[in-house]
Every structure is written in C-alpha cells, then in structure tokens.
mmCIF file of N, CA and C in Angstrom:
data_model
loop_
_atom_site.group_PDB
_atom_site.id
_atom_site.type_symbol
_atom_site.label_atom_id
_atom_site.label_comp_id
_atom_site.label_asym_id
_atom_site.label_seq_id
_atom_site.Cartn_x
_atom_site.Cartn_y
_atom_site.Cartn_z
ATOM 1 N N HIS A 1 55.191 -47.021 -15.537
ATOM 2 C CA HIS A 1 54.690 -46.183 -16.614
ATOM 3 C C HIS A 1 53.910 -46.988 -17.653
ATOM 4 N N LEU A 2 54.441 -48.133 -18.045
ATOM 5 C CA LEU A 2 53.762 -48.929 -19.070
ATOM 6 C C LEU A 2 52.415 -49.449 -18.567
ATOM 7 N N LYS A 3 52.375 -49.885 -17.332
ATOM 8 C CA LYS A 3 51.121 -50.410 -16.779
ATOM 9 C C LYS A 3 50.059 -49.309 -16.733
ATOM 10 N N GLN A 4 50.463 -48.114 -16.307
ATOM 11 C CA GLN A 4 49.533 -46.987 -16.261
ATOM 12 C C GLN A 4 49.054 -46.624 -17.662
ATOM 13 N N ARG A 5 49.951 -46.659 -18.606
ATOM 14 C CA ARG A 5 49.603 -46.321 -19.984
ATOM 15 C C ARG A 5 48.645 -47.352 -20.572
ATOM 16 N N MET A 6 48.877 -48.625 -20.246
ATOM 17 C CA MET A 6 47.966 -49.676 -20.705
ATOM 18 C C MET A 6 46.564 -49.426 -20.166
ATOM 19 N N THR A 7 46.473 -49.112 -18.881
ATOM 20 C CA THR A 7 45.184 -48.849 -18.252
ATOM 21 C C THR A 7 44.516 -47.642 -18.901
ATOM 22 N N LYS A 8 45.286 -46.586 -19.110
ATOM 23 C CA LYS A 8 44.755 -45.355 -19.704
ATOM 24 C C LYS A 8 44.201 -45.605 -21.103
ATOM 25 N N GLU A 9 44.885 -46.464 -21.873
ATOM 26 C CA GLU A 9 44.467 -46.733 -23.252
ATOM 27 C C GLU A 9 43.532 -47.934 -23.369
ATOM 28 N N GLY A 10 43.169 -48.522 -22.233
ATOM 29 C CA GLY A 10 42.223 -49.628 -22.237
ATOM 30 C C GLY A 10 42.786 -50.929 -22.783
ATOM 31 N N LEU A 11 44.089 -51.115 -22.678
ATOM 32 C CA LEU A 11 44.724 -52.340 -23.166
ATOM 33 C C LEU A 11 44.879 -53.336 -22.021
ATOM 34 N N SER A 12 44.834 -54.610 -22.359
ATOM 35 C CA SER A 12 45.071 -55.648 -21.357
ATOM 36 C C SER A 12 45.828 -56.789 -22.015
ATOM 37 N N LEU A 13 46.352 -57.666 -21.170
ATOM 38 C CA LEU A 13 47.114 -58.805 -21.682
ATOM 39 C C LEU A 13 46.209 -59.888 -22.225
ATOM 40 N N GLY A 14 44.957 -59.873 -21.840
ATOM 41 C CA GLY A 14 44.024 -60.868 -22.341
ATOM 42 C C GLY A 14 44.038 -62.168 -21.558
ATOM 43 N N ARG A 15 44.944 -62.271 -20.611
ATOM 44 C CA ARG A 15 45.023 -63.481 -19.786
ATOM 45 C C ARG A 15 45.209 -63.090 -18.343
ATOM 46 N N LYS A 16 44.515 -63.781 -17.487
ATOM 47 C CA LYS A 16 44.603 -63.494 -16.049
ATOM 48 C C LYS A 16 45.790 -64.197 -15.398
ATOM 49 N N ASP A 17 46.307 -65.236 -16.056
ATOM 50 C CA ASP A 17 47.370 -66.019 -15.441
ATOM 51 C C ASP A 17 48.766 -65.454 -15.699
ATOM 52 N N LEU A 18 48.884 -64.375 -16.470
ATOM 53 C CA LEU A 18 50.184 -63.763 -16.720
ATOM 54 C C LEU A 18 50.457 -62.685 -15.678
ATOM 55 N N ASP A 19 51.658 -62.670 -15.140
ATOM 56 C CA ASP A 19 52.068 -61.629 -14.198
ATOM 57 C C ASP A 19 52.380 -60.374 -15.011
ATOM 58 N N VAL A 20 51.562 -59.364 -14.885
ATOM 59 C CA VAL A 20 51.684 -58.157 -15.705
ATOM 60 C C VAL A 20 53.044 -57.502 -15.521
ATOM 61 N N ASP A 21 53.522 -57.403 -14.294
ATOM 62 C CA ASP A 21 54.804 -56.744 -14.040
ATOM 63 C C ASP A 21 55.957 -57.475 -14.731
ATOM 64 N N VAL A 22 55.971 -58.785 -14.638
ATOM 65 C CA VAL A 22 57.021 -59.578 -15.278
ATOM 66 C C VAL A 22 56.909 -59.461 -16.801
ATOM 67 N N PHE A 23 55.699 -59.510 -17.300
ATOM 68 C CA PHE A 23 55.462 -59.401 -18.737
ATOM 69 C C PHE A 23 55.988 -58.058 -19.259
ATOM 70 N N LEU A 24 55.674 -56.977 -18.576
ATOM 71 C CA LEU A 24 56.109 -55.652 -19.011
ATOM 72 C C LEU A 24 57.611 -55.457 -18.854
ATOM 73 N N GLN A 25 58.180 -56.052 -17.843
ATOM 74 C CA GLN A 25 59.621 -55.929 -17.620
ATOM 75 C C GLN A 25 60.414 -56.466 -18.804
ATOM 76 N N ARG A 26 59.914 -57.500 -19.440
ATOM 77 C CA ARG A 26 60.591 -58.059 -20.618
ATOM 78 C C ARG A 26 60.743 -57.006 -21.713
ATOM 79 N N PHE A 27 59.724 -56.185 -21.904
ATOM 80 C CA PHE A 27 59.773 -55.158 -22.944
ATOM 81 C C PHE A 27 60.743 -54.039 -22.579
ATOM 82 N N VAL A 28 60.754 -53.657 -21.327
ATOM 83 C CA VAL A 28 61.671 -52.608 -20.884
ATOM 84 C C VAL A 28 63.115 -53.081 -21.023
ATOM 85 N N LEU A 29 63.381 -54.302 -20.607
ATOM 86 C CA LEU A 29 64.743 -54.835 -20.720
ATOM 87 C C LEU A 29 65.171 -54.976 -22.175
ATOM 88 N N ALA A 30 64.249 -55.330 -23.021
ATOM 89 C CA ALA A 30 64.578 -55.513 -24.443
ATOM 90 C C ALA A 30 64.935 -54.194 -25.121
ATOM 91 N N ARG A 31 64.448 -53.086 -24.584
ATOM 92 C CA ARG A 31 64.679 -51.782 -25.209
ATOM 93 C C ARG A 31 65.444 -50.812 -24.317
ATOM 94 N N GLU A 32 66.140 -51.329 -23.297
ATOM 95 C CA GLU A 32 66.811 -50.457 -22.338
ATOM 96 C C GLU A 32 67.947 -49.621 -22.935
ATOM 97 N N LYS A 33 68.499 -50.010 -24.066
ATOM 98 C CA LYS A 33 69.611 -49.266 -24.661
ATOM 99 C C LYS A 33 69.168 -48.260 -25.716
ATOM 100 N N GLU A 34 67.884 -48.161 -25.940
ATOM 101 C CA GLU A 34 67.348 -47.195 -26.899
ATOM 102 C C GLU A 34 67.486 -45.776 -26.331
ATOM 103 N N LYS A 35 67.406 -44.804 -27.216
ATOM 104 C CA LYS A 35 67.482 -43.405 -26.782
ATOM 105 C C LYS A 35 66.359 -43.074 -25.795
ATOM 106 N N ASP A 36 65.167 -43.545 -26.086
ATOM 107 C CA ASP A 36 64.016 -43.370 -25.197
ATOM 108 C C ASP A 36 63.427 -44.752 -24.924
ATOM 109 N N PRO A 37 63.965 -45.440 -23.914
ATOM 110 C CA PRO A 37 63.566 -46.830 -23.679
ATOM 111 C C PRO A 37 62.079 -47.026 -23.383
ATOM 112 N N LEU A 38 61.456 -46.086 -22.704
ATOM 113 C CA LEU A 38 60.036 -46.271 -22.392
ATOM 114 C C LEU A 38 59.167 -46.153 -23.641
ATOM 115 N N GLU A 39 59.478 -45.221 -24.507
ATOM 116 C CA GLU A 39 58.711 -45.087 -25.752
ATOM 117 C C GLU A 39 58.946 -46.296 -26.658
ATOM 118 N N ALA A 40 60.196 -46.757 -26.722
ATOM 119 C CA ALA A 40 60.509 -47.936 -27.535
ATOM 120 C C ALA A 40 59.821 -49.174 -26.961
ATOM 121 N N SER A 41 59.781 -49.275 -25.638
ATOM 122 C CA SER A 41 59.108 -50.395 -24.981
ATOM 123 C C SER A 41 57.612 -50.337 -25.250
ATOM 124 N N TRP A 42 57.049 -49.141 -25.202
ATOM 125 C CA TRP A 42 55.616 -48.961 -25.442
ATOM 126 C C TRP A 42 55.261 -49.392 -26.862
ATOM 127 N N ALA A 43 56.052 -48.969 -27.832
ATOM 128 C CA ALA A 43 55.786 -49.337 -29.227
ATOM 129 C C ALA A 43 55.867 -50.852 -29.402
ATOM 130 N N MET A 44 56.869 -51.465 -28.805
ATOM 131 C CA MET A 44 57.031 -52.916 -28.895
ATOM 132 C C MET A 44 55.874 -53.642 -28.218
ATOM 133 N N LEU A 45 55.453 -53.140 -27.065
ATOM 134 C CA LEU A 45 54.335 -53.735 -26.330
ATOM 135 C C LEU A 45 53.045 -53.655 -27.146
ATOM 136 N N LYS A 46 52.750 -52.507 -27.720
ATOM 137 C CA LYS A 46 51.533 -52.360 -28.520
ATOM 138 C C LYS A 46 51.552 -53.304 -29.719
ATOM 139 N N ASP A 47 52.697 -53.426 -30.375
ATOM 140 C CA ASP A 47 52.805 -54.357 -31.500
ATOM 141 C C ASP A 47 52.577 -55.793 -31.048
ATOM 142 N N SER A 48 53.125 -56.129 -29.885
ATOM 143 C CA SER A 48 52.970 -57.477 -29.360
ATOM 144 C C SER A 48 51.507 -57.776 -29.014
ATOM 145 N N LEU A 49 50.838 -56.837 -28.358
ATOM 146 C CA LEU A 49 49.442 -57.044 -27.997
ATOM 147 C C LEU A 49 48.565 -57.154 -29.241
ATOM 148 N N LYS A 50 48.879 -56.374 -30.252
ATOM 149 C CA LYS A 50 48.136 -56.460 -31.517
ATOM 150 C C LYS A 50 48.323 -57.849 -32.134
ATOM 151 N N TRP A 51 49.572 -58.324 -32.165
ATOM 152 C CA TRP A 51 49.854 -59.640 -32.731
ATOM 153 C C TRP A 51 49.150 -60.733 -31.933
ATOM 154 N N ARG A 52 49.186 -60.630 -30.594
ATOM 155 C CA ARG A 52 48.536 -61.638 -29.754
ATOM 156 C C ARG A 52 47.055 -61.735 -30.078
ATOM 157 N N THR A 53 46.426 -60.589 -30.338
ATOM 158 C CA THR A 53 45.002 -60.567 -30.674
ATOM 159 C C THR A 53 44.771 -61.169 -32.055
ATOM 160 N N GLU A 54 45.564 -60.737 -33.033
ATOM 161 C CA GLU A 54 45.390 -61.229 -34.402
ATOM 162 C C GLU A 54 45.663 -62.727 -34.518
ATOM 163 N N ALA A 55 46.689 -63.201 -33.819
ATOM 164 C CA ALA A 55 47.075 -64.616 -33.897
ATOM 165 C C ALA A 55 46.283 -65.487 -32.915
ATOM 166 N N ARG A 56 45.472 -64.852 -32.082
ATOM 167 C CA ARG A 56 44.650 -65.552 -31.098
ATOM 168 C C ARG A 56 45.467 -66.465 -30.179
ATOM 169 N N VAL A 57 46.661 -66.027 -29.807
ATOM 170 C CA VAL A 57 47.516 -66.878 -28.985
ATOM 171 C C VAL A 57 46.961 -67.106 -27.585
ATOM 172 N N ASP A 58 46.126 -66.205 -27.117
ATOM 173 C CA ASP A 58 45.568 -66.369 -25.783
ATOM 174 C C ASP A 58 44.388 -67.327 -25.745
ATOM 175 N N THR A 59 44.026 -67.861 -26.892
ATOM 176 C CA THR A 59 42.932 -68.832 -26.952
ATOM 177 C C THR A 59 43.424 -70.191 -27.461
ATOM 178 N N VAL A 60 44.706 -70.421 -27.353
ATOM 179 C CA VAL A 60 45.294 -71.650 -27.902
ATOM 180 C C VAL A 60 44.642 -72.909 -27.321
ATOM 181 N N GLU A 61 44.188 -72.836 -26.076
ATOM 182 C CA GLU A 61 43.533 -74.001 -25.462
ATOM 183 C C GLU A 61 42.268 -74.381 -26.216
ATOM 184 N N GLN A 62 41.651 -73.422 -26.874
ATOM 185 C CA GLN A 62 40.410 -73.670 -27.607
ATOM 186 C C GLN A 62 40.664 -74.213 -29.014
ATOM 187 N N TRP A 63 41.875 -74.141 -29.469
ATOM 188 C CA TRP A 63 42.188 -74.600 -30.834
ATOM 189 C C TRP A 63 42.021 -76.111 -30.983
ATOM 190 N N PHE A 64 42.355 -76.828 -29.930
ATOM 191 C CA PHE A 64 42.321 -78.280 -29.976
ATOM 192 C C PHE A 64 41.470 -78.803 -28.813
ATOM 193 N N PRO A 65 40.188 -78.857 -28.999
ATOM 194 C CA PRO A 65 39.317 -79.325 -27.924
ATOM 195 C C PRO A 65 39.679 -80.743 -27.488
ATOM 196 N N GLU A 66 39.463 -80.991 -26.227
ATOM 197 C CA GLU A 66 39.744 -82.345 -25.719
ATOM 198 C C GLU A 66 38.831 -83.343 -26.423
ATOM 199 N N ARG A 67 39.360 -84.519 -26.640
ATOM 200 C CA ARG A 67 38.603 -85.568 -27.326
ATOM 201 C C ARG A 67 37.968 -86.494 -26.358
#
C-alpha cells in the first residue's frame, strides 16, 4: 500500500541504492500498534521524506568533495 501511494503521489526515496521494500517496512513496523497502522506509517513516511529533502541527507557524498 505504501509503495503504491508513493507512486500515486509522485514521491521517491531519492536514492537508487536503497531497497524500497525494506525502507518502507521500517515505517510499518514502527507504527504497527497504532489504531490505523497504514495511515500512521504514511504520515511518518511523508515526514521522513520531507526531512530527507530539507536536510539533503541523500547528497551527503557531495558535502565533502574528495581532496
């Protein structure tokens, strides 16, 4: 469900080297005890993707160019 929703909303992880299924599973497991685990996982995932973009964590290799 989360992967389909990401595709529908045009969201991506921003990195090709991350296993999308494993990445998404972390969010589902983190919110499995919520009343609506998929909605809670979705909210957490969107917040995480927003933070990753704002903090530029997917470009960390570019922060310190090789000397």
